[in-house]
GROMACS .gro file of C-alpha atoms in nm:
model
  323
    1MET     CA    1  13.465   0.175  -5.151
    2TYR     CA    2  13.520   0.270  -5.515
    3CYS     CA    3  13.312   0.559  -5.653
    4TYR     CA    4  13.293   0.755  -5.977
    5LEU     CA    5  13.264   1.131  -6.009
    6GLY     CA    6  13.074   1.319  -6.278
    7ILE     CA    7  13.098   1.697  -6.322
    8ASP     CA    8  12.868   1.901  -6.545
    9VAL     CA    9  12.974   2.265  -6.587
   10GLY     CA   10  12.704   2.472  -6.757
   11SER     CA   11  12.639   2.842  -6.805
   12VAL     CA   12  12.390   2.858  -6.517
   13SER     CA   13  12.469   2.562  -6.292
   14THR     CA   14  12.758   2.331  -6.205
   15ASN     CA   15  12.660   1.984  -6.090
   16LEU     CA   16  12.863   1.709  -5.926
   17VAL     CA   17  12.744   1.350  -5.884
   18LEU     CA   18  12.920   1.064  -5.710
   19THR     CA   19  12.803   0.712  -5.795
   20GLY     CA   20  12.886   0.371  -5.659
   21GLU     CA   21  13.015   0.083  -5.867
   22ASP     CA   22  12.657  -0.025  -5.934
   23GLY     CA   23  12.564   0.319  -6.070
   24THR     CA   24  12.356   0.429  -5.771
   25VAL     CA   25  12.390   0.794  -5.670
   26LYS     CA   26  12.577   0.835  -5.343
   27HIS     CA   27  12.576   1.213  -5.336
   28SER     CA   28  12.486   1.502  -5.566
   29ILE     CA   29  12.558   1.875  -5.554
   30TYR     CA   30  12.387   2.154  -5.749
   31LEU     CA   31  12.561   2.493  -5.757
   32ARG     CA   32  12.515   2.818  -5.948
   33THR     CA   33  12.808   2.878  -6.183
   34ARG     CA   34  12.784   3.260  -6.154
   35GLY     CA   35  13.035   3.303  -6.435
   36LYS     CA   36  13.314   3.154  -6.220
   37PRO     CA   37  13.344   2.790  -6.333
   38ILE     CA   38  13.687   2.724  -6.178
   39GLU     CA   39  13.590   2.855  -5.834
   40VAL     CA   40  13.257   2.673  -5.838
   41VAL     CA   41  13.415   2.339  -5.937
   42GLN     CA   42  13.660   2.382  -5.649
   43GLN     CA   43  13.374   2.471  -5.414
   44GLY     CA   44  13.182   2.162  -5.525
   45LEU     CA   45  13.482   1.936  -5.464
   46LYS     CA   46  13.522   2.079  -5.112
   47GLN     CA   47  13.156   2.019  -5.032
   48LEU     CA   48  13.176   1.667  -5.173
   49GLN     CA   49  13.483   1.580  -4.968
   50GLU     CA   50  13.320   1.711  -4.650
   51ALA     CA   51  13.002   1.511  -4.714
   52LEU     CA   52  13.171   1.177  -4.777
   53PRO     CA   53  13.327   0.924  -4.542
   54GLY     CA   54  13.705   0.891  -4.560
   55LYS     CA   55  13.707   0.534  -4.693
   56ILE     CA   56  13.567   0.634  -5.034
   57LYS     CA   57  13.811   0.626  -5.325
   58VAL     CA   58  13.737   0.804  -5.652
   59ALA     CA   59  13.824   0.553  -5.923
   60GLY     CA   60  13.727   0.766  -6.222
   61VAL     CA   61  13.616   1.116  -6.324
   62GLY     CA   62  13.410   1.233  -6.621
   63THR     CA   63  13.323   1.590  -6.722
   64THR     CA   64  13.057   1.735  -6.949
   65GLY     CA   65  12.875   2.060  -7.027
   66SER     CA   66  12.998   2.378  -7.192
   67GLY     CA   67  13.288   2.395  -6.943
   68ARG     CA   68  13.383   2.028  -6.972
   69HIS     CA   69  13.737   2.088  -7.102
   70LEU     CA   70  13.809   2.338  -6.826
   71ALA     CA   71  13.677   2.104  -6.555
   72GLY     CA   72  13.860   1.811  -6.712
   73VAL     CA   73  14.196   1.984  -6.700
   74ILE     CA   74  14.150   2.101  -6.341
   75THR     CA   75  14.041   1.764  -6.202
   76GLY     CA   76  14.238   1.529  -6.427
   77ALA     CA   77  13.930   1.375  -6.586
   78ASP     CA   78  13.952   1.031  -6.742
   79ILE     CA   79  13.684   1.110  -6.999
   80ILE     CA   80  13.540   1.433  -7.140
   81LYS     CA   81  13.210   1.405  -7.327
   82ASN     CA   82  12.947   1.637  -7.475
   83GLU     CA   83  12.616   1.681  -7.295
   84ILE     CA   84  12.412   1.497  -7.561
   85THR     CA   85  12.598   1.175  -7.487
   86THR     CA   86  12.592   1.210  -7.109
   87HIS     CA   87  12.222   1.300  -7.090
   88ALA     CA   88  12.138   1.005  -7.315
   89ILE     CA   89  12.347   0.762  -7.108
   90ALA     CA   90  12.192   0.877  -6.781
   91ALA     CA   91  11.833   0.868  -6.909
   92SER     CA   92  11.881   0.522  -7.062
   93ASN     CA   93  12.001   0.387  -6.728
   94VAL     CA   94  11.729   0.555  -6.519
   95VAL     CA   95  11.440   0.485  -6.760
   96PRO     CA   96  11.526   0.173  -6.965
   97GLY     CA   97  11.393   0.189  -7.320
   98VAL     CA   98  11.359   0.568  -7.325
   99GLN     CA   99  11.308   0.695  -7.681
  100THR     CA  100  11.276   1.071  -7.633
  101ILE     CA  101  11.457   1.308  -7.395
  102LEU     CA  102  11.326   1.661  -7.341
  103GLU     CA  103  11.594   1.869  -7.169
  104ILE     CA  104  11.547   2.232  -7.067
  105GLY     CA  105  11.815   2.409  -6.865
  106GLY     CA  106  11.883   2.760  -6.750
  107GLN     CA  107  11.996   2.908  -7.083
  108ASP     CA  108  11.930   2.645  -7.349
  109SER     CA  109  11.714   2.349  -7.436
  110LYS     CA  110  11.757   2.033  -7.637
  111ILE     CA  111  11.576   1.724  -7.760
  112ILE     CA  112  11.743   1.386  -7.796
  113ILE     CA  113  11.590   1.100  -7.996
  114LEU     CA  114  11.704   0.749  -7.907
  115ARG     CA  115  11.628   0.427  -8.089
  116ASN     CA  116  11.737   0.091  -7.949
  117GLY     CA  117  11.949   0.268  -7.688
  118VAL     CA  118  12.147   0.473  -7.942
  119VAL     CA  119  12.120   0.846  -8.015
  120ALA     CA  120  11.952   0.870  -8.355
  121ASP     CA  121  11.892   1.247  -8.371
  122PHE     CA  122  11.909   1.560  -8.159
  123ALA     CA  123  11.853   1.935  -8.177
  124MET     CA  124  11.956   2.225  -7.956
  125ASN     CA  125  11.835   2.579  -7.908
  126THR     CA  126  12.077   2.836  -7.770
  127VAL     CA  127  11.938   3.141  -7.950
  128CYS     CA  128  11.600   3.219  -7.791
  129ALA     CA  129  11.549   3.239  -7.413
  130ALA     CA  130  11.176   3.157  -7.428
  131GLY     CA  131  11.107   2.842  -7.229
  132THR     CA  132  11.439   2.825  -7.048
  133GLY     CA  133  11.484   2.835  -6.674
  134SER     CA  134  11.611   3.192  -6.668
  135PHE     CA  135  11.298   3.316  -6.848
  136LEU     CA  136  11.069   3.133  -6.606
  137ASP     CA  137  11.268   3.275  -6.312
  138GLN     CA  138  11.225   3.624  -6.455
  139GLN     CA  139  10.849   3.587  -6.500
  140ALA     CA  140  10.803   3.442  -6.151
  141SER     CA  141  10.993   3.737  -6.008
  142ARG     CA  142  10.785   3.985  -6.209
  143LEU     CA  143  10.464   3.826  -6.077
  144ASN     CA  144  10.611   3.835  -5.725
  145ILE     CA  145  10.588   3.459  -5.671
  146LYS     CA  146  10.861   3.213  -5.576
  147ILE     CA  147  10.978   2.991  -5.861
  148GLU     CA  148  10.893   2.689  -5.641
  149GLU     CA  149  10.528   2.805  -5.643
  150PHE     CA  150  10.513   2.844  -6.023
  151GLY     CA  151  10.424   2.482  -6.105
  152PRO     CA  152  10.163   2.422  -5.829
  153LEU     CA  153   9.989   2.750  -5.917
  154ALA     CA  154   9.979   2.658  -6.287
  155LEU     CA  155   9.815   2.324  -6.199
  156GLN     CA  156   9.532   2.510  -6.025
  157SER     CA  157   9.423   2.663  -6.356
  158THR     CA  158   9.082   2.573  -6.497
  159VAL     CA  159   9.098   2.768  -6.824
  160PRO     CA  160   9.458   2.837  -6.940
  161VAL     CA  161   9.495   3.168  -7.121
  162ARG     CA  162   9.629   3.163  -7.478
  163ILE     CA  163   9.968   3.337  -7.475
  164ALA     CA  164  10.209   3.402  -7.762
  165GLY     CA  165  10.516   3.193  -7.686
  166ARG     CA  166  10.725   3.220  -8.002
  167CYS     CA  167  10.944   3.491  -7.851
  168ALA     CA  168  11.035   3.576  -7.490
  169VAL     CA  169  10.964   3.945  -7.548
  170PHE     CA  170  10.621   3.881  -7.702
  171ALA     CA  171  10.536   3.626  -7.430
  172GLU     CA  172  10.608   3.878  -7.156
  173SER     CA  173  10.411   4.151  -7.333
  174ASP     CA  174  10.117   3.915  -7.381
  175MET     CA  175  10.127   3.814  -7.014
  176ILE     CA  176  10.112   4.179  -6.905
  177HIS     CA  177   9.820   4.240  -7.142
  178LYS     CA  178   9.630   3.939  -7.004
  179GLN     CA  179   9.690   4.058  -6.646
  180GLN     CA  180   9.552   4.400  -6.731
  181MET     CA  181   9.244   4.235  -6.878
  182GLY     CA  182   9.178   4.069  -6.541
  183TYR     CA  183   9.279   3.705  -6.590
  184ASN     CA  184   9.395   3.531  -6.272
  185VAL     CA  185   9.757   3.433  -6.215
  186SER     CA  186   9.698   3.055  -6.230
  187ASP     CA  187   9.540   3.071  -6.575
  188ILE     CA  188   9.819   3.301  -6.700
  189LEU     CA  189  10.093   3.070  -6.568
  190ALA     CA  190   9.927   2.762  -6.717
  191GLY     CA  191   9.889   2.947  -7.047
  192LEU     CA  192  10.256   3.044  -7.037
  193CYS     CA  193  10.359   2.680  -6.979
  194GLU     CA  194  10.148   2.566  -7.275
  195ALA     CA  195  10.290   2.845  -7.493
  196LEU     CA  196  10.647   2.754  -7.409
  197VAL     CA  197  10.580   2.386  -7.479
  198ARG     CA  198  10.432   2.480  -7.820
  199ASN     CA  199  10.741   2.688  -7.891
  200TYR     CA  200  10.969   2.398  -7.791
  201LEU     CA  201  10.785   2.139  -8.003
  202ASN     CA  202  10.750   2.370  -8.306
  203ASN     CA  203  11.116   2.468  -8.307
  204ILE     CA  204  11.345   2.216  -8.140
  205GLY     CA  205  11.106   1.925  -8.187
  206LYS     CA  206  11.013   2.015  -8.545
  207GLY     CA  207  11.035   1.713  -8.773
  208LYS     CA  208  11.124   1.480  -8.485
  209GLU     CA  209  10.928   1.160  -8.419
  210ILE     CA  210  10.853   1.181  -8.047
  211LEU     CA  211  10.782   0.834  -7.910
  212GLY     CA  212  10.744   0.710  -7.553
  213PRO     CA  213  10.883   0.655  -7.302
  214VAL     CA  214  10.952   1.029  -7.279
  215VAL     CA  215  11.189   1.165  -7.013
  216PHE     CA  216  11.186   1.532  -6.907
  217GLN     CA  217  11.507   1.652  -6.743
  218GLY     CA  218  11.703   1.967  -6.669
  219GLY     CA  219  11.623   2.230  -6.407
  220VAL     CA  220  11.287   2.322  -6.565
  221ALA     CA  221  11.164   1.964  -6.509
  222ALA     CA  222  11.102   2.071  -6.148
  223ASN     CA  223  10.812   2.282  -6.278
  224ALA     CA  224  10.501   2.065  -6.253
  225GLY     CA  225  10.318   2.306  -6.483
  226MET     CA  226  10.565   2.244  -6.765
  227LYS     CA  227  10.544   1.867  -6.716
  228ALA     CA  228  10.163   1.881  -6.735
  229ALA     CA  229  10.179   2.100  -7.047
  230PHE     CA  230  10.411   1.851  -7.221
  231GLU     CA  231  10.180   1.561  -7.132
  232LYS     CA  232   9.881   1.753  -7.267
  233ALA     CA  233  10.057   1.844  -7.593
  234LEU     CA  234  10.209   1.499  -7.653
  235GLY     CA  235   9.914   1.294  -7.529
  236MET     CA  236  10.139   1.057  -7.337
  237PRO     CA  237  10.300   1.031  -6.991
  238VAL     CA  238  10.622   1.224  -6.933
  239HIS     CA  239  10.868   1.082  -6.679
  240VAL     CA  240  11.073   1.313  -6.454
  241PRO     CA  241  11.365   1.113  -6.308
  242PRO     CA  242  11.469   1.155  -5.942
  243TYR     CA  243  11.793   1.335  -6.034
  244TYR     CA  244  11.642   1.537  -6.320
  245ASN     CA  245  11.859   1.844  -6.251
  246VAL     CA  246  12.197   1.663  -6.249
  247MET     CA  247  12.150   1.406  -6.527
  248GLY     CA  248  12.448   1.534  -6.727
  249ALA     CA  249  12.682   1.481  -6.431
  250LEU     CA  250  12.524   1.140  -6.364
  251GLY     CA  251  12.592   1.034  -6.723
  252ALA     CA  252  12.952   1.158  -6.698
  253ALA     CA  253  13.005   0.948  -6.385
  254MET     CA  254  12.865   0.641  -6.562
  255LEU     CA  255  13.098   0.695  -6.857
  256ALA     CA  256  13.392   0.739  -6.620
  257ARG     CA  257  13.312   0.398  -6.471
  258GLU     CA  258  13.321   0.242  -6.820
  259ALA     CA  259  13.641   0.425  -6.914
  260THR     CA  260  13.846   0.325  -6.609
  261ASN     CA  261  13.690   0.005  -6.473
  262ARG     CA  262  13.900   0.028  -6.153
  263LYS     CA  263  14.219   0.083  -6.350
  264SER     CA  264  14.442   0.385  -6.290
  265THR     CA  265  14.262   0.719  -6.288
  266GLY     CA  266  14.391   1.062  -6.376
  267PHE     CA  267  14.196   1.222  -6.089
  268LYS     CA  268  14.423   1.473  -5.914
  269GLY     CA  269  14.242   1.435  -5.582
  270PHE     CA  270  14.022   1.664  -5.377
  271GLY     CA  271  14.331   1.876  -5.305
  272VAL     CA  272  14.277   2.061  -5.635
  273ALA     CA  273  14.009   2.257  -5.449
  274ASP     CA  274  14.289   2.449  -5.274
  275ARG     CA  275  14.519   2.499  -5.572
  276ASP     CA  276  14.561   2.825  -5.761
  277PHE     CA  277  14.411   2.798  -6.110
  278LYS     CA  278  14.366   3.082  -6.355
  279ALA     CA  279  14.215   3.099  -6.703
  280GLY     CA  280  14.351   3.331  -6.969
  281GLY     CA  281  14.378   3.360  -7.341
  282PHE     CA  282  14.527   3.535  -7.640
  283ALA     CA  283  14.481   3.572  -8.014
  284CYS     CA  284  14.735   3.379  -8.218
  285ASP     CA  285  14.881   3.585  -8.505
  286GLY     CA  286  15.058   3.292  -8.671
  287CYS     CA  287  14.817   3.284  -8.966
  288PRO     CA  288  14.507   3.465  -9.104
  289ASN     CA  289  14.273   3.251  -8.886
  290VAL     CA  290  14.372   3.455  -8.576
  291CYS     CA  291  14.249   3.178  -8.342
  292GLU     CA  292  14.143   3.269  -7.990
  293VAL     CA  293  14.350   3.039  -7.771
  294VAL     CA  294  14.240   2.957  -7.417
  295GLU     CA  295  14.506   2.865  -7.163
  296ILE     CA  296  14.474   2.729  -6.811
  297LEU     CA  297  14.744   2.802  -6.557
  298GLU     CA  298  14.818   2.627  -6.229
  299SER     CA  299  15.046   2.825  -5.996
  300GLY     CA  300  15.173   3.029  -6.292
  301ARG     CA  301  15.244   2.731  -6.516
  302VAL     CA  302  15.045   2.645  -6.828
  303ILE     CA  303  14.879   2.304  -6.793
  304ALA     CA  304  14.653   2.314  -7.101
  305ARG     CA  305  14.563   2.517  -7.408
  306TRP     CA  306  14.289   2.479  -7.665
  307GLY     CA  307  14.104   2.680  -7.931
  308ASP     CA  308  14.370   2.673  -8.207
  309ARG     CA  309  14.285   2.498  -8.531
  310CYS     CA  310  14.632   2.375  -8.623
  311GLY     CA  311  14.748   2.247  -8.284
  312ARG     CA  312  15.040   2.490  -8.260
  313TRP     CA  313  14.952   2.576  -7.900
  314SER     CA  314  14.734   2.286  -7.783
  315ASN     CA  315  15.004   2.030  -7.872
  316LEU     CA  316  15.271   2.196  -7.657
  317ILE     CA  317  15.389   1.994  -7.358
  318PRO     CA  318  15.211   2.117  -7.042
  319GLY     CA  319  15.429   2.276  -6.777
  320GLU     CA  320  15.572   2.565  -6.978
  321LYS     CA  321  15.661   2.858  -6.754
  322ILE     CA  322  15.490   3.185  -6.835
  323SER     CA  323  15.733   3.471  -6.872
   0.00000   0.00000   0.00000
């Protein structure tokens, strides 16, 4: 059986998705990156190999996310794409005709506008933590509730409290103030969801024409309170796809299928999980740009470099021995 592998390496999570030739998901893995992308990719490949029957053959690999180049070099990816493209591809396949994608992850958030199946506009926010998964995790921990209970509790609210959501610091201070005034937890959580949605729409969604169907994906899409807040603010249904937390990897797998189409793949095999990879870097002093060059080593040999503007280092033939 031919399958296609998609890998999404982000700052918070690393996701792997294996799809069949028809695009259906055969297996998916969600792991915390923990600042160790190489180790986590290897761990994911081991888990994937153990979970799959021996007759499956990986016919193509695609990588995406902030660590897409790193994952691509390690695995021998056939295609390396940015997360805007992969999220759009996945959403378009799962929800045909989708026109707006709301994506909120652990450290960042983005909005993607599609028209006639093509990305027409997008915006990203990587500056403020308000509304991201890490901020919601922090607030759930401070209120001594499990993050899984956050959404259901917010839905129990009858009168959501108005909370300042423009900044993570102000939002937390306002939540503490509302607690001290005696408001119950459900109303505070619902108010926080509505505040974060306002912040998202007023910043990332500013000037964007949000039309349905609307798809909500990323780890935060698991929060039913956030979904309800988006539906209330937009006045339209918001769809959360079944694989909302691994949509980037799903899109990468779909692109890998298009790129290879059963032809030869560059995939190095599941054996890369046991190989010795290291990441390093140096500042090039060849010109005033002083580029920070990243290099990936396998068993002491350089297999890839990037980060230089002129190509002096990235264009070198892989395999150079480090002295």
